[in-house]
Amino acid sequence: MFTLAHLSDVHLGDVGIPSPGALLSKRFLGFLSWHLRRKSIHIAPVLNALVADLRARQADHIAVTGDLVNISLPGEFERADTWLATLGSPGDVTVIPGNHDAYVPIAWKLSLGLWAAYMAGLGPDGAETPAAGLSDFPFLRRRGPLALIGISTAEPMPPHMAAGRIGQQQLARLATVLKTSRDQSLCRVVLIHHPPVSDPAYKLKQLLDSEEFLAVIASEGAELILHGHTHMSGLTYLPTPAGRVPVVSVPSASAKPTQHHDPARYHLYRIERQGGVWRIDVEVRGIAPGLDRFVEERGFVLEVPAT
Ligand SMILES: [Fe+2]
């Protein structure tokens, strides 16, 4: 039995006091939005309670599917790096970027490069190497029976757009990685920030090459797809050659209850091969009404054909 924890959309507080020059971009709108609205939603007590609960559960591995920061300021990336260390070592934690982690163009070494060890993938020599740039995505990490496949949809977008794109190069590599890990009978868990299929009402927030991604999954399959971005709990399915793959989302890890989004939750996936199927027991843990601790809200079982 292997336990994988999934959380997303951390939106760490403390954007800091940027220099005026740093706000001469889309960041200005994001900075306003943070102070006028978002900072009252994504609050430290909720996130601290999640981390405490998660540490007590002692999962075998933790996946964080993006949006650790808000407006991609260098100081935010540094604080997120410090925060990641509270979750665990890079060997025990996998991170992929979200749209807020590429809010504006910014040098790799000042931004995502600080988290490169959490985005390390298997190199040709069989050793894990920290990502040297977005061109190293998708990356593959082997953990227990899992093939963790990290995709980047992070690409700076114009103001008011929170869309994402995988791109042709990643899609081609994704097909290869899915095929190779299927041949090794691994449980392939795909990590992606944007939902593979968006509600047409959210055009400005969608995955722009959703169709191409769906075509790769329809051809090569996967056993589980985990995403964030919506700040809502969700479960849908995509067709695969072996049947269908569950697509599961979690709300923001730091969100207090609001009218428009789900309160903070994270998931624990207990994964075990039983004959011809992967049995995946999902435990949903959510913030309690007092906003001081997480409790088990519910559970459900996914059964996926094993290859
Ligand atoms: Fe987000």
Short mmCIF file of C-alpha atoms and ligand atoms in Angstrom, two decimals:
data_model
loop_
_atom_site.label_atom_id
_atom_site.label_comp_id
_atom_site.label_asym_id
_atom_site.label_seq_id
_atom_site.Cartn_x
_atom_site.Cartn_y
_atom_site.Cartn_z
CA MET A 1 0.00 0.00 0.00
CA PHE A 2 1.41 3.36 -1.05
CA THR A 3 -0.04 6.63 0.27
CA LEU A 4 0.11 9.70 -1.92
CA ALA A 5 -1.11 13.05 -0.57
CA HIS A 6 -2.36 15.70 -3.00
CA LEU A 7 -2.77 19.40 -2.30
CA SER A 8 -2.92 22.39 -4.60
CA ASP A 9 -3.21 26.16 -4.96
CA VAL A 10 -1.34 27.05 -1.82
CA HIS A 11 -1.40 30.81 -2.58
CA LEU A 12 1.02 31.62 0.22
CA GLY A 13 0.28 34.92 1.91
CA ASP A 14 2.81 37.70 2.35
CA VAL A 15 3.16 39.00 -1.16
CA GLY A 16 5.57 41.55 0.32
CA ILE A 17 6.07 45.17 -0.64
CA PRO A 18 7.20 45.16 -4.25
CA SER A 19 9.22 47.97 -5.79
CA PRO A 20 7.14 50.19 -8.10
CA GLY A 21 9.11 48.80 -11.05
CA ALA A 22 8.07 45.25 -10.22
CA LEU A 23 4.43 46.30 -10.58
CA LEU A 24 4.80 47.77 -14.07
CA SER A 25 3.13 44.70 -15.54
CA LYS A 26 0.18 42.37 -15.06
CA ARG A 27 1.47 42.13 -11.48
CA PHE A 28 -0.21 45.46 -10.69
CA LEU A 29 -3.68 43.96 -11.23
CA GLY A 30 -2.71 40.86 -9.30
CA PHE A 31 -1.35 42.95 -6.45
CA LEU A 32 -4.64 44.87 -6.23
CA SER A 33 -6.65 41.67 -6.42
CA TRP A 34 -4.54 40.12 -3.65
CA HIS A 35 -5.05 43.03 -1.28
CA LEU A 36 -8.68 43.74 -2.11
CA ARG A 37 -9.98 40.20 -2.08
CA ARG A 38 -7.70 37.20 -2.14
CA LYS A 39 -5.68 37.78 1.01
CA SER A 40 -8.85 37.50 3.10
CA ILE A 41 -9.59 34.10 1.51
CA HIS A 42 -6.16 32.41 1.52
CA ILE A 43 -5.19 32.60 5.15
CA ALA A 44 -2.26 31.29 7.16
CA PRO A 45 -4.21 29.52 9.95
CA VAL A 46 -5.91 27.27 7.38
CA LEU A 47 -2.67 26.42 5.58
CA ASN A 48 -0.82 25.85 8.86
CA ALA A 49 -3.56 23.47 9.99
CA LEU A 50 -3.28 21.58 6.70
CA VAL A 51 0.48 21.19 7.03
CA ALA A 52 0.18 20.00 10.64
CA ASP A 53 -2.49 17.46 9.67
CA LEU A 54 -0.57 16.29 6.64
CA ARG A 55 2.62 15.77 8.62
CA ALA A 56 0.72 13.72 11.19
CA ARG A 57 -0.63 11.43 8.44
CA GLN A 58 2.90 10.51 7.28
CA ALA A 59 2.09 9.94 3.62
CA ASP A 60 4.73 8.16 1.55
CA HIS A 61 4.82 11.06 -0.88
CA ILE A 62 3.23 14.49 -1.32
CA ALA A 63 2.21 16.11 -4.64
CA VAL A 64 1.61 19.87 -4.89
CA THR A 65 -0.06 20.90 -8.15
CA GLY A 66 0.88 24.54 -8.48
CA ASP A 67 -0.02 28.10 -7.57
CA LEU A 68 2.27 28.26 -4.58
CA VAL A 69 2.64 32.01 -5.08
CA ASN A 70 0.40 34.83 -6.30
CA ILE A 71 2.07 37.37 -8.61
CA SER A 72 5.46 35.72 -9.25
CA LEU A 73 7.68 38.09 -7.29
CA PRO A 74 11.16 36.73 -6.50
CA GLY A 75 10.51 37.08 -2.75
CA GLU A 76 7.39 34.94 -3.08
CA PHE A 77 9.40 32.12 -4.68
CA GLU A 78 11.94 32.31 -1.86
CA ARG A 79 9.24 32.13 0.80
CA ALA A 80 7.58 29.25 -1.02
CA ASP A 81 10.90 27.38 -1.05
CA THR A 82 11.12 27.79 2.74
CA TRP A 83 7.50 26.65 3.07
CA LEU A 84 8.10 23.57 0.90
CA ALA A 85 10.80 22.43 3.32
CA THR A 86 8.12 22.27 6.04
CA LEU A 87 6.32 19.63 3.95
CA GLY A 88 9.32 17.37 3.48
CA SER A 89 12.51 16.85 1.54
CA PRO A 90 12.55 17.17 -2.26
CA GLY A 91 12.72 13.38 -2.47
CA ASP A 92 9.38 13.13 -0.67
CA VAL A 93 7.58 16.07 -2.26
CA THR A 94 6.82 16.68 -5.94
CA VAL A 95 5.85 20.12 -7.23
CA ILE A 96 4.54 21.34 -10.57
CA PRO A 97 3.90 24.99 -11.43
CA GLY A 98 0.54 26.71 -11.86
CA ASN A 99 -0.43 29.88 -13.70
CA HIS A 100 0.32 32.11 -10.70
CA ASP A 101 3.86 30.67 -10.63
CA ALA A 102 4.38 32.08 -14.15
CA TYR A 103 2.27 35.19 -13.71
CA VAL A 104 4.72 37.30 -15.69
CA PRO A 105 7.96 36.35 -17.48
CA ILE A 106 10.70 35.91 -14.86
CA ALA A 107 14.13 34.29 -14.92
CA TRP A 108 14.12 30.59 -14.02
CA LYS A 109 16.82 30.95 -11.36
CA LEU A 110 14.83 33.67 -9.54
CA SER A 111 11.58 31.74 -9.70
CA LEU A 112 10.77 28.09 -10.37
CA GLY A 113 14.45 27.23 -10.39
CA LEU A 114 14.42 27.66 -6.60
CA TRP A 115 12.10 24.63 -6.43
CA ALA A 116 13.99 22.60 -9.06
CA ALA A 117 14.83 19.77 -6.64
CA TYR A 118 11.08 19.19 -6.13
CA MET A 119 10.70 18.91 -9.90
CA ALA A 120 13.51 16.42 -10.43
CA GLY A 121 12.97 13.78 -13.06
CA LEU A 122 14.67 10.57 -14.15
CA GLY A 123 17.50 11.26 -16.53
CA PRO A 124 18.88 8.89 -19.18
CA ASP A 125 21.38 7.54 -16.64
CA GLY A 126 18.56 6.49 -14.30
CA ALA A 127 19.34 9.18 -11.70
CA GLU A 128 16.98 12.00 -10.74
CA THR A 129 18.09 15.43 -11.90
CA PRO A 130 16.52 18.76 -10.84
CA ALA A 131 14.64 20.46 -13.66
CA ALA A 132 16.85 22.99 -15.46
CA GLY A 133 13.91 24.76 -17.10
CA LEU A 134 10.39 24.23 -18.37
CA SER A 135 11.88 22.30 -21.29
CA ASP A 136 12.57 19.46 -18.81
CA PHE A 137 8.84 18.85 -18.43
CA PRO A 138 7.13 16.48 -18.26
CA PHE A 139 9.34 14.83 -15.66
CA LEU A 140 8.99 11.32 -14.33
CA ARG A 141 9.62 10.20 -10.76
CA ARG A 142 9.33 6.59 -9.62
CA ARG A 143 7.94 6.14 -6.12
CA GLY A 144 6.83 2.68 -4.94
CA PRO A 145 4.43 1.36 -7.61
CA LEU A 146 3.83 4.87 -8.96
CA ALA A 147 5.08 6.73 -11.99
CA LEU A 148 4.56 10.37 -11.02
CA ILE A 149 4.43 12.41 -14.21
CA GLY A 150 4.67 16.17 -13.73
CA ILE A 151 3.39 18.44 -16.50
CA SER A 152 3.82 22.20 -16.73
CA THR A 153 0.94 24.31 -18.04
CA ALA A 154 2.63 27.47 -16.75
CA GLU A 155 3.00 30.17 -19.36
CA PRO A 156 2.69 33.92 -18.79
CA MET A 157 -0.64 35.12 -20.15
CA PRO A 158 -2.07 38.59 -20.86
CA PRO A 159 -3.94 40.45 -18.08
CA HIS A 160 -7.22 38.84 -16.99
CA MET A 161 -6.19 35.48 -18.45
CA ALA A 162 -5.37 32.49 -16.25
CA ALA A 163 -5.12 29.99 -19.08
CA GLY A 164 -2.41 27.39 -19.49
CA ARG A 165 -0.68 25.50 -22.25
CA ILE A 166 1.28 22.24 -22.39
CA GLY A 167 2.84 22.69 -25.81
CA GLN A 168 3.80 20.28 -28.58
CA GLN A 169 7.18 19.29 -27.16
CA GLN A 170 5.75 18.27 -23.79
CA LEU A 171 2.82 16.46 -25.39
CA ALA A 172 5.16 14.35 -27.52
CA ARG A 173 7.32 13.49 -24.49
CA LEU A 174 4.22 12.81 -22.40
CA ALA A 175 3.09 10.14 -24.88
CA THR A 176 6.49 8.46 -24.64
CA VAL A 177 6.64 8.62 -20.83
CA LEU A 178 3.10 7.22 -20.50
CA LYS A 179 3.92 4.37 -22.87
CA THR A 180 7.22 3.49 -21.17
CA SER A 181 5.72 3.48 -17.69
CA ARG A 182 2.71 1.47 -18.87
CA ASP A 183 5.12 -1.16 -20.23
CA GLN A 184 6.59 -1.30 -16.71
CA SER A 185 3.09 -1.90 -15.25
CA LEU A 186 3.36 1.20 -13.06
CA CYS A 187 0.40 3.13 -11.71
CA ARG A 188 0.73 6.29 -13.78
CA VAL A 189 -0.30 9.41 -11.86
CA VAL A 190 -0.37 12.53 -14.01
CA LEU A 191 0.02 15.87 -12.19
CA ILE A 192 -1.27 18.93 -14.02
CA HIS A 193 -2.39 22.33 -12.70
CA HIS A 194 -5.21 23.11 -15.14
CA PRO A 195 -8.19 20.80 -15.48
CA PRO A 196 -7.93 18.74 -18.68
CA VAL A 197 -11.49 19.73 -19.59
CA SER A 198 -12.77 23.19 -18.66
CA ASP A 199 -16.23 24.51 -18.19
CA PRO A 200 -16.87 26.58 -21.38
CA ALA A 201 -17.94 29.43 -19.06
CA TYR A 202 -14.31 29.75 -17.91
CA LYS A 203 -12.66 30.34 -21.26
CA LEU A 204 -10.05 32.73 -19.87
CA LYS A 205 -8.91 30.11 -17.37
CA GLN A 206 -8.80 27.05 -19.56
CA LEU A 207 -6.11 24.68 -20.79
CA LEU A 208 -5.57 25.94 -24.33
CA ASP A 209 -4.40 22.62 -25.76
CA SER A 210 -6.92 20.49 -23.92
CA GLU A 211 -7.87 18.57 -27.07
CA GLU A 212 -4.30 17.54 -27.73
CA PHE A 213 -3.86 16.41 -24.12
CA LEU A 214 -7.08 14.37 -24.28
CA ALA A 215 -5.83 12.72 -27.47
CA VAL A 216 -2.61 11.60 -25.73
CA ILE A 217 -4.58 10.18 -22.78
CA ALA A 218 -7.04 8.47 -25.15
CA SER A 219 -4.12 6.84 -26.93
CA GLU A 220 -1.69 5.99 -24.11
CA GLY A 221 -3.94 5.91 -21.02
CA ALA A 222 -3.13 6.81 -17.41
CA GLU A 223 -4.35 5.49 -14.07
CA LEU A 224 -5.02 8.77 -12.23
CA ILE A 225 -4.95 12.47 -13.14
CA LEU A 226 -4.71 15.06 -10.35
CA HIS A 227 -5.20 18.78 -10.81
CA GLY A 228 -5.98 22.08 -9.08
CA HIS A 229 -6.73 25.55 -10.51
CA THR A 230 -10.51 25.44 -10.02
CA HIS A 231 -10.30 25.78 -6.22
CA MET A 232 -13.11 23.21 -6.15
CA SER A 233 -13.40 19.52 -5.39
CA GLY A 234 -14.13 17.55 -8.53
CA LEU A 235 -14.23 14.06 -10.01
CA THR A 236 -14.62 13.33 -13.71
CA TYR A 237 -13.34 10.65 -16.06
CA LEU A 238 -11.53 10.55 -19.38
CA PRO A 239 -11.65 7.64 -21.83
CA THR A 240 -8.53 5.50 -22.20
CA PRO A 241 -7.70 2.31 -24.13
CA ALA A 242 -8.18 0.32 -20.90
CA GLY A 243 -11.48 1.95 -19.86
CA ARG A 244 -11.45 5.31 -18.17
CA VAL A 245 -9.14 7.32 -15.96
CA PRO A 246 -10.38 9.30 -12.94
CA VAL A 247 -9.58 13.01 -12.95
CA VAL A 248 -9.67 14.43 -9.42
CA SER A 249 -9.24 17.99 -8.16
CA VAL A 250 -8.79 19.52 -4.72
CA PRO A 251 -9.69 23.05 -3.59
CA SER A 252 -7.05 25.57 -2.52
CA ALA A 253 -4.96 24.39 0.44
CA SER A 254 -5.34 27.75 2.19
CA ALA A 255 -8.95 28.73 1.51
CA LYS A 256 -11.46 29.55 4.19
CA PRO A 257 -15.09 28.83 3.24
CA THR A 258 -16.53 31.37 0.76
CA GLN A 259 -19.59 31.60 -1.44
CA HIS A 260 -17.73 30.90 -4.64
CA HIS A 261 -15.14 28.26 -3.83
CA ASP A 262 -14.79 25.17 -1.70
CA PRO A 263 -13.02 25.43 1.64
CA ALA A 264 -9.52 23.96 1.93
CA ARG A 265 -9.15 20.23 1.48
CA TYR A 266 -6.47 17.75 0.59
CA HIS A 267 -6.64 14.12 -0.45
CA LEU A 268 -4.87 10.97 0.67
CA TYR A 269 -4.71 8.26 -2.00
CA ARG A 270 -3.99 4.77 -0.67
CA ILE A 271 -2.99 2.82 -3.74
CA GLU A 272 -2.60 -0.93 -4.02
CA ARG A 273 -2.63 -3.36 -6.89
CA GLN A 274 -5.20 -6.11 -6.43
CA GLY A 275 -4.94 -8.60 -9.28
CA GLY A 276 -5.97 -6.85 -12.46
CA VAL A 277 -6.96 -3.54 -10.88
CA TRP A 278 -5.44 -0.65 -8.99
CA ARG A 279 -7.58 -0.09 -5.92
CA ILE A 280 -7.35 3.55 -4.85
CA ASP A 281 -8.92 4.49 -1.51
CA VAL A 282 -9.39 8.24 -1.40
CA GLU A 283 -9.66 10.04 1.93
CA VAL A 284 -10.88 13.63 1.74
CA ARG A 285 -9.62 15.76 4.62
CA GLY A 286 -11.04 19.26 5.01
CA ILE A 287 -10.76 22.28 7.26
CA ALA A 288 -13.06 22.13 10.31
CA PRO A 289 -15.53 25.01 10.95
CA GLY A 290 -13.22 26.52 13.60
CA LEU A 291 -10.49 26.83 10.91
CA ASP A 292 -7.99 25.32 13.33
CA ARG A 293 -7.75 21.67 12.26
CA PHE A 294 -8.44 19.26 9.45
CA VAL A 295 -10.86 16.37 9.76
CA GLU A 296 -11.86 13.42 7.61
CA GLU A 297 -14.87 14.57 5.56
CA ARG A 298 -15.53 11.48 3.48
CA GLY A 299 -13.94 8.73 1.46
CA PHE A 300 -14.49 6.97 -1.82
CA VAL A 301 -12.91 4.16 -3.80
CA LEU A 302 -11.61 4.26 -7.36
CA GLU A 303 -10.84 1.06 -9.24
CA VAL A 304 -8.75 1.37 -12.34
CA PRO A 305 -7.72 -1.49 -14.63
CA ALA A 306 -4.03 -2.34 -14.24
CA THR A 307 -1.94 -2.79 -17.36
FE FE B 1 -5.03 28.96 -7.86
#
